[in-house]
mmCIF file of C-alpha atoms and ligand atoms in Angstrom:
data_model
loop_
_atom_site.group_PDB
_atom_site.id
_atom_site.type_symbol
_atom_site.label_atom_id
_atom_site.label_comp_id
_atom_site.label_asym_id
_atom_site.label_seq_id
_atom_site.Cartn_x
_atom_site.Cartn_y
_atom_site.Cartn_z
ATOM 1 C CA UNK A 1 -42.722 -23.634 -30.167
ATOM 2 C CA UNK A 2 -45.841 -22.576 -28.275
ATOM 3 C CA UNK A 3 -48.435 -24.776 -29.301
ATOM 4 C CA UNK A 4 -48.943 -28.313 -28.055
ATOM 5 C CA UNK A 5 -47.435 -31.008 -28.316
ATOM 6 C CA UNK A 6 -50.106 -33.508 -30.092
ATOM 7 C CA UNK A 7 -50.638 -30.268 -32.665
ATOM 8 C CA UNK A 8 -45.840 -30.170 -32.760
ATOM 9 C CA UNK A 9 -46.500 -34.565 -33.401
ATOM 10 C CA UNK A 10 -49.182 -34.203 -36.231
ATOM 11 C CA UNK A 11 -47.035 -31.569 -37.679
ATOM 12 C CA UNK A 12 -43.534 -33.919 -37.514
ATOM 13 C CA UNK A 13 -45.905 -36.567 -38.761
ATOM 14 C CA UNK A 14 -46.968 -33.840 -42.240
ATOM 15 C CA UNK A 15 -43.149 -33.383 -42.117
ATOM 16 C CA UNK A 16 -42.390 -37.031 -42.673
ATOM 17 C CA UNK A 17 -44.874 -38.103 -44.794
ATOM 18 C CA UNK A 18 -44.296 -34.962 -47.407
ATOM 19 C CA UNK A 19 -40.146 -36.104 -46.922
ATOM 20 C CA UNK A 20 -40.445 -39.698 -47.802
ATOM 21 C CA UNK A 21 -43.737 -39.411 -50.037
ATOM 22 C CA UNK A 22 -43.360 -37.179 -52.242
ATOM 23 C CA UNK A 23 -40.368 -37.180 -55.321
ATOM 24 C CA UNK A 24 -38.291 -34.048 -55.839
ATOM 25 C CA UNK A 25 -34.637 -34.243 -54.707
ATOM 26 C CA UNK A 26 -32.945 -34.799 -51.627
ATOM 27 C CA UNK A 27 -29.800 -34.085 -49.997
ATOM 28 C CA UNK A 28 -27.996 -33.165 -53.687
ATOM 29 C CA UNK A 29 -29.550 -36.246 -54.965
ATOM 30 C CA UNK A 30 -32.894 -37.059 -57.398
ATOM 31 C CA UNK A 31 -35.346 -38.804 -54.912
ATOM 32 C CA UNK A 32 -37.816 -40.523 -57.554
ATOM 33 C CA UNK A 33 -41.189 -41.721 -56.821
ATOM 34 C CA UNK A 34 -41.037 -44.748 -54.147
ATOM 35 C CA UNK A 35 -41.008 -47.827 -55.429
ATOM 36 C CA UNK A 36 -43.228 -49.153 -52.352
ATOM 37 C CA UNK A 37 -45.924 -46.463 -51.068
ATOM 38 C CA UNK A 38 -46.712 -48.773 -48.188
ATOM 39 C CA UNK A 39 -43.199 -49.061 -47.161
ATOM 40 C CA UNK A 40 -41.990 -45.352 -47.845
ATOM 41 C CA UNK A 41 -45.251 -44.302 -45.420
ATOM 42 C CA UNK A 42 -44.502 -46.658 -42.832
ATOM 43 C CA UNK A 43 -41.140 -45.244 -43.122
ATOM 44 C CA UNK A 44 -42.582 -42.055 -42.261
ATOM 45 C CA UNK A 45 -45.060 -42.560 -40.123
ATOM 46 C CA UNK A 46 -42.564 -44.783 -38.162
ATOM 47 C CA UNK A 47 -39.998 -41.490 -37.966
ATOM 48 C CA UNK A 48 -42.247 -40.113 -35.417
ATOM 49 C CA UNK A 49 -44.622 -42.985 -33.803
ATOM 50 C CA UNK A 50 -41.416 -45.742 -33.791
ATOM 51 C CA UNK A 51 -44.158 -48.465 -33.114
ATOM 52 C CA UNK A 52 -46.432 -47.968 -35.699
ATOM 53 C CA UNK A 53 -48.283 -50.558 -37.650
ATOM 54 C CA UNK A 54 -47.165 -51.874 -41.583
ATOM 55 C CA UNK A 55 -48.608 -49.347 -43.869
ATOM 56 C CA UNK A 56 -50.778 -51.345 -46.423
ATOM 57 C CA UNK A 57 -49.461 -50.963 -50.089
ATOM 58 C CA UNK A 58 -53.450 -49.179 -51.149
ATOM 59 C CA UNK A 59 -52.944 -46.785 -47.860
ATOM 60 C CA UNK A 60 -49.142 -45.775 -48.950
ATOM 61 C CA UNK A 61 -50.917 -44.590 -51.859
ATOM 62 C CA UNK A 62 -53.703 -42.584 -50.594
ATOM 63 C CA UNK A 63 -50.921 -41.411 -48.120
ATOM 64 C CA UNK A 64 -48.951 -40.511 -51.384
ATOM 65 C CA UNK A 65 -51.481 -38.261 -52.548
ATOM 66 C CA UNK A 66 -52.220 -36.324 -49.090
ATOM 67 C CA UNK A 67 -48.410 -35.953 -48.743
ATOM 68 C CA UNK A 68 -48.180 -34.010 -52.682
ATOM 69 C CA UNK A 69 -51.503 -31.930 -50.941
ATOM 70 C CA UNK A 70 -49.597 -31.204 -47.755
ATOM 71 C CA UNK A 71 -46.046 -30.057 -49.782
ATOM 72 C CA UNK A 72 -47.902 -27.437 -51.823
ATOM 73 C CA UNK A 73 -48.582 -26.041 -48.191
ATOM 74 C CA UNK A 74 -44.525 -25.915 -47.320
ATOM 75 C CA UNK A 75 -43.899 -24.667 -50.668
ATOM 76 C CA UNK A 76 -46.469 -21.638 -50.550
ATOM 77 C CA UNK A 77 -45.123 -20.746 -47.146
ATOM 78 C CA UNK A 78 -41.727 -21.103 -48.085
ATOM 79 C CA UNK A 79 -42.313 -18.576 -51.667
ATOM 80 C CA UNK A 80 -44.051 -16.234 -49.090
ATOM 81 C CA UNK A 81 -47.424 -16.948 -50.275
ATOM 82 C CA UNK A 82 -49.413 -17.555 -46.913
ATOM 83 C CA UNK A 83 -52.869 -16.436 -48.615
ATOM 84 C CA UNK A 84 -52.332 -20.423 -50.905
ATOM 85 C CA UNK A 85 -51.272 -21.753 -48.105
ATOM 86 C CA UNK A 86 -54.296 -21.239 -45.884
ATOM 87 C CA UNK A 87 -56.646 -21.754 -49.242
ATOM 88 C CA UNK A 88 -55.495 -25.428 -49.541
ATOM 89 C CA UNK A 89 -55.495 -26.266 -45.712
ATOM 90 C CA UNK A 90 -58.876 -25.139 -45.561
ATOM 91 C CA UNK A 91 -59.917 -27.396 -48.727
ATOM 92 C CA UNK A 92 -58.333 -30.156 -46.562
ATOM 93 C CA UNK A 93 -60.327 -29.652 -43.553
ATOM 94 C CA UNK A 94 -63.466 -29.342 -45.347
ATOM 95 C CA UNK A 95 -62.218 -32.431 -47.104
ATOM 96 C CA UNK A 96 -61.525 -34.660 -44.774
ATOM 97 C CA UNK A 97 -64.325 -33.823 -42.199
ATOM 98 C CA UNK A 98 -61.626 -32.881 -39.685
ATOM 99 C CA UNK A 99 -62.995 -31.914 -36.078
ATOM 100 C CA UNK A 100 -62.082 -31.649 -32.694
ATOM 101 C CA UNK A 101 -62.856 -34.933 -30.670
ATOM 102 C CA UNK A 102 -61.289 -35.427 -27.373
ATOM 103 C CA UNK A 103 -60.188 -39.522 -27.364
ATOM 104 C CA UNK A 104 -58.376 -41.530 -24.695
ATOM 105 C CA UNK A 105 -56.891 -44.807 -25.925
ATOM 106 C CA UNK A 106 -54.188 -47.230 -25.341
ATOM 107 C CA UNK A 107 -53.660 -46.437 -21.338
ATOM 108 C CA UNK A 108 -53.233 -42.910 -22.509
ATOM 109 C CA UNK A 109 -54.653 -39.535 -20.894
ATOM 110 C CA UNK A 110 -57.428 -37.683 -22.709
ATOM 111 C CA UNK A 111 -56.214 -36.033 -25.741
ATOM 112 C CA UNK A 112 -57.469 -34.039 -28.702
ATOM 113 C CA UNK A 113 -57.664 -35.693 -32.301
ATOM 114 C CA UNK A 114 -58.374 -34.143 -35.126
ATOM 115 C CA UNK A 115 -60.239 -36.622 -37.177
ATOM 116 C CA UNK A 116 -63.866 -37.870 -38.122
ATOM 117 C CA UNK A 117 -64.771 -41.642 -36.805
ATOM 118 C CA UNK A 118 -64.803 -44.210 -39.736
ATOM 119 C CA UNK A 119 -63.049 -42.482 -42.420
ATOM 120 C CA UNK A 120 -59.834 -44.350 -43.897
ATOM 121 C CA UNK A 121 -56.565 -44.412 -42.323
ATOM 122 C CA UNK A 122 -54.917 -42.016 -44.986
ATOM 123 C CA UNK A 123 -58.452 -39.625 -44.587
ATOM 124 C CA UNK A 124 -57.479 -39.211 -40.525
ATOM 125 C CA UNK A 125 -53.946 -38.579 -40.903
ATOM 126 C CA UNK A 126 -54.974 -36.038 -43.837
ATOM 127 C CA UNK A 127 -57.358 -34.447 -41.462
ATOM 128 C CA UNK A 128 -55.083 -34.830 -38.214
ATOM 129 C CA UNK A 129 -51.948 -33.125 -40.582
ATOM 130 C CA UNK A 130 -54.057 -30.293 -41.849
ATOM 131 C CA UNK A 131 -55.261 -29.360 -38.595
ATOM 132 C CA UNK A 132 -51.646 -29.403 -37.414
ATOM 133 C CA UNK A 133 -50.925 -27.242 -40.245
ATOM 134 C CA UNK A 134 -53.818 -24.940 -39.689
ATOM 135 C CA UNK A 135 -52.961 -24.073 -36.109
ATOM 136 C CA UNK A 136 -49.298 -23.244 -37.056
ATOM 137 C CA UNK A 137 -50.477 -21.072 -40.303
ATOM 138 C CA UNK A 138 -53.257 -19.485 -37.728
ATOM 139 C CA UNK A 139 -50.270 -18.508 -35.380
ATOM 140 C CA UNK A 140 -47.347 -15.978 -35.253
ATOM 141 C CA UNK A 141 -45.443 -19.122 -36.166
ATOM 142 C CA UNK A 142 -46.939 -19.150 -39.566
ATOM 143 C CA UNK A 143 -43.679 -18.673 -41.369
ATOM 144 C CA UNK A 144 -42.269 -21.437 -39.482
ATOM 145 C CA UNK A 145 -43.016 -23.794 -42.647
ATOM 146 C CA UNK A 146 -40.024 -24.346 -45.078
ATOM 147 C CA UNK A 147 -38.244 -26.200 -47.689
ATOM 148 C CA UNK A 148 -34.651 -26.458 -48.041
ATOM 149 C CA UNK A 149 -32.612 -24.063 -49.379
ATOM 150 C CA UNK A 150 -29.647 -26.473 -50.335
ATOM 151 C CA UNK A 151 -29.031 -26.760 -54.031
ATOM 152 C CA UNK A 152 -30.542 -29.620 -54.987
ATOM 153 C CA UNK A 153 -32.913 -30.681 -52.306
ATOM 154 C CA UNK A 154 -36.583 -29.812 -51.614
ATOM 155 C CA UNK A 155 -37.161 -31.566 -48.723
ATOM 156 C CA UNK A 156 -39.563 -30.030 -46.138
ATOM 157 C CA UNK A 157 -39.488 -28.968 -42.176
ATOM 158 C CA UNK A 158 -40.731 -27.040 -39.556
ATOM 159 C CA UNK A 159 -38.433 -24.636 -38.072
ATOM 160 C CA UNK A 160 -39.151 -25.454 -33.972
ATOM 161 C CA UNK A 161 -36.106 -22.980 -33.373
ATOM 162 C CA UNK A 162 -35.814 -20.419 -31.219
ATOM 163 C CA UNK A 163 -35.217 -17.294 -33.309
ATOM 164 C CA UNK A 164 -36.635 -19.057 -36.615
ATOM 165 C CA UNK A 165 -33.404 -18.987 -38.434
ATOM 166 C CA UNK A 166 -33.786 -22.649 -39.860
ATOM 167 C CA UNK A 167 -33.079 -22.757 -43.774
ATOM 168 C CA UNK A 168 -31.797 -26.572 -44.252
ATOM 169 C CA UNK A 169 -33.648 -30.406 -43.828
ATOM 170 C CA UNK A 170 -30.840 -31.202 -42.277
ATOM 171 C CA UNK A 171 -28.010 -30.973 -40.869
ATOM 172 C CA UNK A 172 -26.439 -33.103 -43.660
ATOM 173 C CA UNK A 173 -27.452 -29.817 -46.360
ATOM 174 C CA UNK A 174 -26.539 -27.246 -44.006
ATOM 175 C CA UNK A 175 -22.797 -28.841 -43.995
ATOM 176 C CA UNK A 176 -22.983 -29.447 -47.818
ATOM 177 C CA UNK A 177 -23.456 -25.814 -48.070
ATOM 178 C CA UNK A 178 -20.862 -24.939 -45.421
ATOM 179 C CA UNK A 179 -18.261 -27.002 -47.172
ATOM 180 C CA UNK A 180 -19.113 -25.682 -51.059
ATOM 181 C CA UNK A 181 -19.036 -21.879 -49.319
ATOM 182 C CA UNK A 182 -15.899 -22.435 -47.869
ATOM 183 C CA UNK A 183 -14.391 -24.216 -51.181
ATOM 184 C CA UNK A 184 -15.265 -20.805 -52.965
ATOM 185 C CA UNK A 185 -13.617 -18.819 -50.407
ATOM 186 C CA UNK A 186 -10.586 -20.916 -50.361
ATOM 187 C CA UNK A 187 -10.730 -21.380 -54.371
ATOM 188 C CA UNK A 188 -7.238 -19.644 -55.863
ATOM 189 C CA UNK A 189 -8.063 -17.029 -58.400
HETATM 190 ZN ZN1 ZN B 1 -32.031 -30.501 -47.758
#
């Protein structure tokens, strides 16, 4: 992809959170509403930034909510509706206060974030996400938002591929679908 790379992290990070956050199905089967919020986010967050701190169980939640906001975002792109799509990333933004702020932190070299100063942890990563999401939508790779075709699983992604051919989570529902299509080839009549 041609944007950079914090913008491709906050995006893996809207990814996550949406995957383990939200209930739907997943890989053929139900995936119900976590039992632990603070856990499942953590999870998440910990899918991209492997060091990151124990989600508290009241953050999980708030997470939980910003993760049902960002899926409606996948799923518009994904039914071809980019017009929704931009509608609730911009409620987000406004939302959340998110604005440019160059920070340097943690022996690290200066680097944009996305969020206003004091809001709650769930609030920045809401802000941080939808920014992420906004500079994808505002870009030719706008379409590059999806949800997976497999039967049975909704699970979200960005397509960072070349060509933009991506249709699965996974590589676990792209064989799942392999193996049923070549069971109906091979099925005798
Ligand atoms: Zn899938």
């Amino acid at each position: 992809m041609d944007y950079n790379s914090h913008t491709d992290i906050v995006v893996r990070v809207a990814v996550s959170l949406v995957n383990e956050l939200t209930p739907g199905e997943r890989r053929g089967r139900p995936f119900p509403v976590p039992v632990d919020a603070g856990a499942a986010a953590t999870a998440g967050l910990r899918a991209v930034y492997t060091s990151y701190r124990e989600v508290t169980a009241s953050e999980g939640t708030e997470l939980a909510r910003v993760a049902a906001r960002l899926r409606t975002v996948f799923a518009a792109v994904a039914a071809g509706d980019v017009d929704s799509a931009a509608g609730e990333v911009n409620a987000l933004l406004e939302e959340t206060h998110a604005r440019p702020m160059l920070e340097r932190h943690d022996g690290e070299p200066w680097h944009l974030h996305f969020h206003g100063r004091g809001g709650t942890m769930a609030g920045d990563w809401a802000a941080s996400c939808a920014t992420g999401l906004a500079i994808v939508l505002g870009s030719e790779f706008h379409d590059r938002l999806g949800v997976c075709t497999a039967p049975h699983c909704d699970r979200v992604y960005v397509d960072v591929s070349r060509n933009g051919t991506r249709r699965f989570c996974s590589t676990a529902c792209q064989g799942r679908v392999k193996t049923a299509a070549f069971r109906a080839r091979t099925r005798p009549e």
